[in-house]
Amino acid sequence: MALLLALAGCGESSPKPPEPSTKPSGETSAEPSDKKGFGTVFDTERKIRATLPQPESMAGWTPKNGRAHVEEQPDSPSECGADTHWDCTAVGNGSANYEAAGETVIFSVDAFPDTKAAQAACRKEESWSAKYTKKKVPPLSGVTSHAYYRNAGGLDGLDLTMCTGTVIAQVRLEGEGSDLDPATSHTLAKTFLARIQKAAAAS
């Protein structure tokens, strides 16, 4: 099912600012707090949509598309095994894309059945992503995370991954007009983390 991102209120005609790395996107102005202990399971499309940044918190960015998906029959750890992709045990996932001045940000979230499964997937993801790392960049402070530059299919990007509670959340910056500034990635990641924590508390 397509994720509705309130596009009616943020049309394609919105002007794009020249420097997306300086734009506010603050659902919070404080440093993020890694609430590893939240046990909320995001196992419905409504709950997954609630974790994704909305246009009102993305001033200067134009919403492009989004989605939410729930696995009807999630795989168990025993079914997945050691050699499967890190998100094998996920119970659902979602994403939201925004654009500004030639830069694209992609927010994605993978939800797991409990914190143990999420932590296992987090370790696996970090090992998996190390194979594609072009250059590591500073992680987001205050939360279990790692970030790196990478090149895939001839396209440079900056990926930041956060592990918190029962989810793995990722922020990807890319685009021909992007300067791939870690500060931009961190600002957007704080917005994402605040949204996830708010959704967890509300569920």
GROMACS .gro file of C-alpha atoms in nm:
model
  203
    1MET     CA    1   0.000   0.000   0.000
    2ALA     CA    2   0.136   0.342  -0.087
    3LEU     CA    3   0.231   0.562   0.201
    4LEU     CA    4   0.049   0.894   0.188
    5LEU     CA    5   0.287   1.175   0.273
    6ALA     CA    6   0.039   1.464   0.277
    7LEU     CA    7   0.148   1.571  -0.069
    8ALA     CA    8  -0.150   1.799  -0.103
    9GLY     CA    9   0.006   2.036   0.144
   10CYS     CA   10   0.355   2.019  -0.008
   11GLY     CA   11   0.323   2.035  -0.384
   12GLU     CA   12   0.584   1.989  -0.651
   13SER     CA   13   0.590   2.365  -0.704
   14SER     CA   14   0.758   2.433  -0.370
   15PRO     CA   15   1.081   2.627  -0.427
   16LYS     CA   16   1.404   2.440  -0.365
   17PRO     CA   17   1.658   2.620  -0.150
   18PRO     CA   18   2.016   2.646  -0.278
   19GLU     CA   19   2.179   2.491   0.029
   20PRO     CA   20   1.986   2.188   0.156
   21SER     CA   21   2.254   2.111   0.413
   22THR     CA   22   2.151   2.415   0.619
   23LYS     CA   23   1.777   2.359   0.622
   24PRO     CA   24   1.597   2.295   0.951
   25SER     CA   25   1.427   1.961   0.978
   26GLY     CA   26   1.383   1.955   1.351
   27GLU     CA   27   1.125   1.746   1.520
   28THR     CA   28   1.366   1.804   1.807
   29SER     CA   29   1.646   2.048   1.879
   30ALA     CA   30   1.800   1.831   2.146
   31GLU     CA   31   2.060   1.560   2.101
   32PRO     CA   32   1.897   1.225   2.029
   33SER     CA   33   1.854   0.976   2.308
   34ASP     CA   34   1.907   0.612   2.222
   35LYS     CA   35   1.600   0.448   2.372
   36LYS     CA   36   1.724   0.094   2.316
   37GLY     CA   37   1.474  -0.038   2.565
   38PHE     CA   38   1.153   0.046   2.379
   39GLY     CA   39   0.979  -0.277   2.291
   40THR     CA   40   0.718  -0.143   2.051
   41VAL     CA   41   0.680  -0.373   1.753
   42PHE     CA   42   0.592  -0.186   1.434
   43ASP     CA   43   0.388  -0.465   1.279
   44THR     CA   44   0.116  -0.273   1.096
   45GLU     CA   45   0.135  -0.032   0.804
   46ARG     CA   46  -0.011   0.242   1.024
   47LYS     CA   47   0.262   0.197   1.284
   48ILE     CA   48   0.536   0.192   1.020
   49ARG     CA   49   0.402   0.508   0.858
   50ALA     CA   50   0.413   0.674   1.199
   51THR     CA   51   0.792   0.628   1.214
   52LEU     CA   52   0.862   0.816   0.890
   53PRO     CA   53   0.934   1.192   0.880
   54GLN     CA   54   0.640   1.397   0.754
   55PRO     CA   55   0.647   1.709   0.531
   56GLU     CA   56   0.583   1.945   0.822
   57SER     CA   57   0.918   1.846   0.975
   58MET     CA   58   1.102   1.872   0.641
   59ALA     CA   59   1.099   2.243   0.566
   60GLY     CA   60   1.254   2.317   0.227
   61TRP     CA   61   1.236   1.956   0.109
   62THR     CA   62   0.978   1.835  -0.143
   63PRO     CA   63   0.814   1.498  -0.063
   64LYS     CA   64   0.834   1.259  -0.356
   65ASN     CA   65   0.701   0.918  -0.255
   66GLY     CA   66   0.675   0.672   0.028
   67ARG     CA   67   0.547   0.329   0.120
   68ALA     CA   68   0.484   0.093   0.409
   69HIS     CA   69   0.480  -0.286   0.393
   70VAL     CA   70   0.411  -0.560   0.647
   71GLU     CA   71   0.523  -0.920   0.600
   72GLU     CA   72   0.225  -1.155   0.612
   73GLN     CA   73   0.444  -1.445   0.726
   74PRO     CA   74   0.775  -1.314   0.865
   75ASP     CA   75   1.069  -1.554   0.868
   76SER     CA   76   1.202  -1.678   1.199
   77PRO     CA   77   1.575  -1.671   1.290
   78SER     CA   78   1.593  -2.047   1.233
   79GLU     CA   79   1.444  -2.006   0.885
   80CYS     CA   80   1.681  -1.724   0.799
   81GLY     CA   81   2.011  -1.873   0.908
   82ALA     CA   82   2.352  -1.708   0.917
   83ASP     CA   83   2.399  -1.652   0.545
   84THR     CA   84   2.080  -1.459   0.465
   85HIS     CA   85   2.051  -1.083   0.423
   86TRP     CA   86   2.049  -0.884   0.748
   87ASP     CA   87   1.680  -0.788   0.718
   88CYS     CA   88   1.557  -1.148   0.677
   89THR     CA   89   1.369  -1.157   1.011
   90ALA     CA   90   1.201  -0.816   0.962
   91VAL     CA   91   0.824  -0.802   1.013
   92GLY     CA   92   0.781  -0.490   0.802
   93ASN     CA   93   0.952  -0.196   0.637
   94GLY     CA   94   0.883   0.149   0.504
   95SER     CA   95   1.048   0.440   0.327
   96ALA     CA   96   0.997   0.807   0.244
   97ASN     CA   97   1.186   1.011  -0.016
   98TYR     CA   98   1.239   1.387  -0.033
   99GLU     CA   99   1.426   1.614  -0.275
  100ALA     CA  100   1.587   1.958  -0.263
  101ALA     CA  101   1.834   2.136  -0.493
  102GLY     CA  102   1.948   1.822  -0.670
  103GLU     CA  103   1.984   1.627  -0.347
  104THR     CA  104   1.771   1.329  -0.248
  105VAL     CA  105   1.723   1.191   0.101
  106ILE     CA  106   1.576   0.846   0.151
  107PHE     CA  107   1.449   0.749   0.494
  108SER     CA  108   1.399   0.376   0.542
  109VAL     CA  109   1.302   0.167   0.842
  110ASP     CA  110   1.306  -0.208   0.900
  111ALA     CA  111   1.097  -0.336   1.191
  112PHE     CA  112   1.176  -0.652   1.386
  113PRO     CA  113   0.971  -0.875   1.619
  114ASP     CA  114   1.170  -0.780   1.931
  115THR     CA  115   1.484  -0.599   2.045
  116LYS     CA  116   1.693  -0.916   2.037
  117ALA     CA  117   1.616  -0.972   1.669
  118ALA     CA  118   1.683  -0.605   1.593
  119GLN     CA  119   2.020  -0.611   1.768
  120ALA     CA  120   2.121  -0.928   1.584
  121ALA     CA  121   2.020  -0.769   1.253
  122CYS     CA  122   2.210  -0.452   1.347
  123ARG     CA  123   2.534  -0.645   1.397
  124LYS     CA  124   2.480  -0.830   1.073
  125GLU     CA  125   2.403  -0.509   0.882
  126GLU     CA  126   2.724  -0.342   1.002
  127SER     CA  127   2.929  -0.640   0.888
  128TRP     CA  128   2.740  -0.648   0.557
  129SER     CA  129   2.776  -0.275   0.489
  130ALA     CA  130   3.150  -0.284   0.560
  131LYS     CA  131   3.194  -0.457   0.223
  132TYR     CA  132   3.055  -0.152   0.045
  133THR     CA  133   3.215   0.120   0.251
  134LYS     CA  134   3.408   0.380   0.054
  135LYS     CA  135   3.509   0.588   0.356
  136LYS     CA  136   3.373   0.598   0.709
  137VAL     CA  137   3.233   0.923   0.846
  138PRO     CA  138   3.140   1.022   1.204
  139PRO     CA  139   2.836   0.834   1.340
  140LEU     CA  140   2.545   1.015   1.502
  141SER     CA  141   2.624   1.069   1.870
  142GLY     CA  142   2.381   0.945   2.133
  143VAL     CA  143   2.256   0.643   1.939
  144THR     CA  144   2.403   0.314   1.817
  145SER     CA  145   2.494   0.406   1.460
  146HIS     CA  146   2.752   0.402   1.185
  147ALA     CA  147   2.791   0.609   0.871
  148TYR     CA  148   2.999   0.590   0.555
  149TYR     CA  149   3.041   0.714   0.203
  150ARG     CA  150   2.981   0.457  -0.067
  151ASN     CA  151   2.961   0.423  -0.441
  152ALA     CA  152   2.704   0.192  -0.596
  153GLY     CA  153   2.626   0.174  -0.965
  154GLY     CA  154   2.843   0.479  -1.029
  155LEU     CA  155   2.639   0.690  -0.785
  156ASP     CA  156   2.803   0.836  -0.477
  157GLY     CA  157   2.605   0.846  -0.156
  158LEU     CA  158   2.627   0.880   0.219
  159ASP     CA  159   2.455   0.616   0.433
  160LEU     CA  160   2.384   0.652   0.805
  161THR     CA  161   2.236   0.356   0.992
  162MET     CA  162   2.080   0.376   1.340
  163CYS     CA  163   1.979   0.085   1.561
  164THR     CA  164   1.726   0.164   1.831
  165GLY     CA  165   1.460  -0.041   2.006
  166THR     CA  166   1.307  -0.287   1.761
  167VAL     CA  167   1.407  -0.109   1.439
  168ILE     CA  168   1.697  -0.035   1.210
  169ALA     CA  169   1.660   0.309   1.051
  170GLN     CA  170   1.868   0.438   0.763
  171VAL     CA  171   1.920   0.783   0.609
  172ARG     CA  172   2.072   0.793   0.261
  173LEU     CA  173   2.185   1.111   0.086
  174GLU     CA  174   2.255   1.101  -0.287
  175GLY     CA  175   2.213   1.300  -0.606
  176GLU     CA  176   2.418   1.495  -0.859
  177GLY     CA  177   2.363   1.817  -0.666
  178SER     CA  178   2.451   1.671  -0.328
  179ASP     CA  179   2.763   1.766  -0.137
  180LEU     CA  180   2.705   1.461   0.087
  181ASP     CA  181   2.762   1.667   0.400
  182PRO     CA  182   2.767   1.459   0.721
  183ALA     CA  183   2.608   1.754   0.904
  184THR     CA  184   2.305   1.730   0.675
  185SER     CA  185   2.286   1.356   0.733
  186HIS     CA  186   2.304   1.404   1.112
  187THR     CA  187   2.034   1.671   1.113
  188LEU     CA  188   1.800   1.451   0.910
  189ALA     CA  189   1.882   1.147   1.125
  190LYS     CA  190   1.784   1.340   1.441
  191THR     CA  191   1.449   1.421   1.283
  192PHE     CA  192   1.403   1.053   1.193
  193LEU     CA  193   1.505   0.928   1.538
  194ALA     CA  194   1.268   1.169   1.712
  195ARG     CA  195   0.984   1.051   1.490
  196ILE     CA  196   1.057   0.684   1.569
  197GLN     CA  197   1.072   0.750   1.943
  198LYS     CA  198   0.746   0.944   1.930
  199ALA     CA  199   0.578   0.660   1.736
  200ALA     CA  200   0.708   0.404   1.985
  201ALA     CA  201   0.572   0.601   2.280
  202ALA     CA  202   0.233   0.643   2.114
  203SER     CA  203   0.184   0.274   2.029
   0.00000   0.00000   0.00000
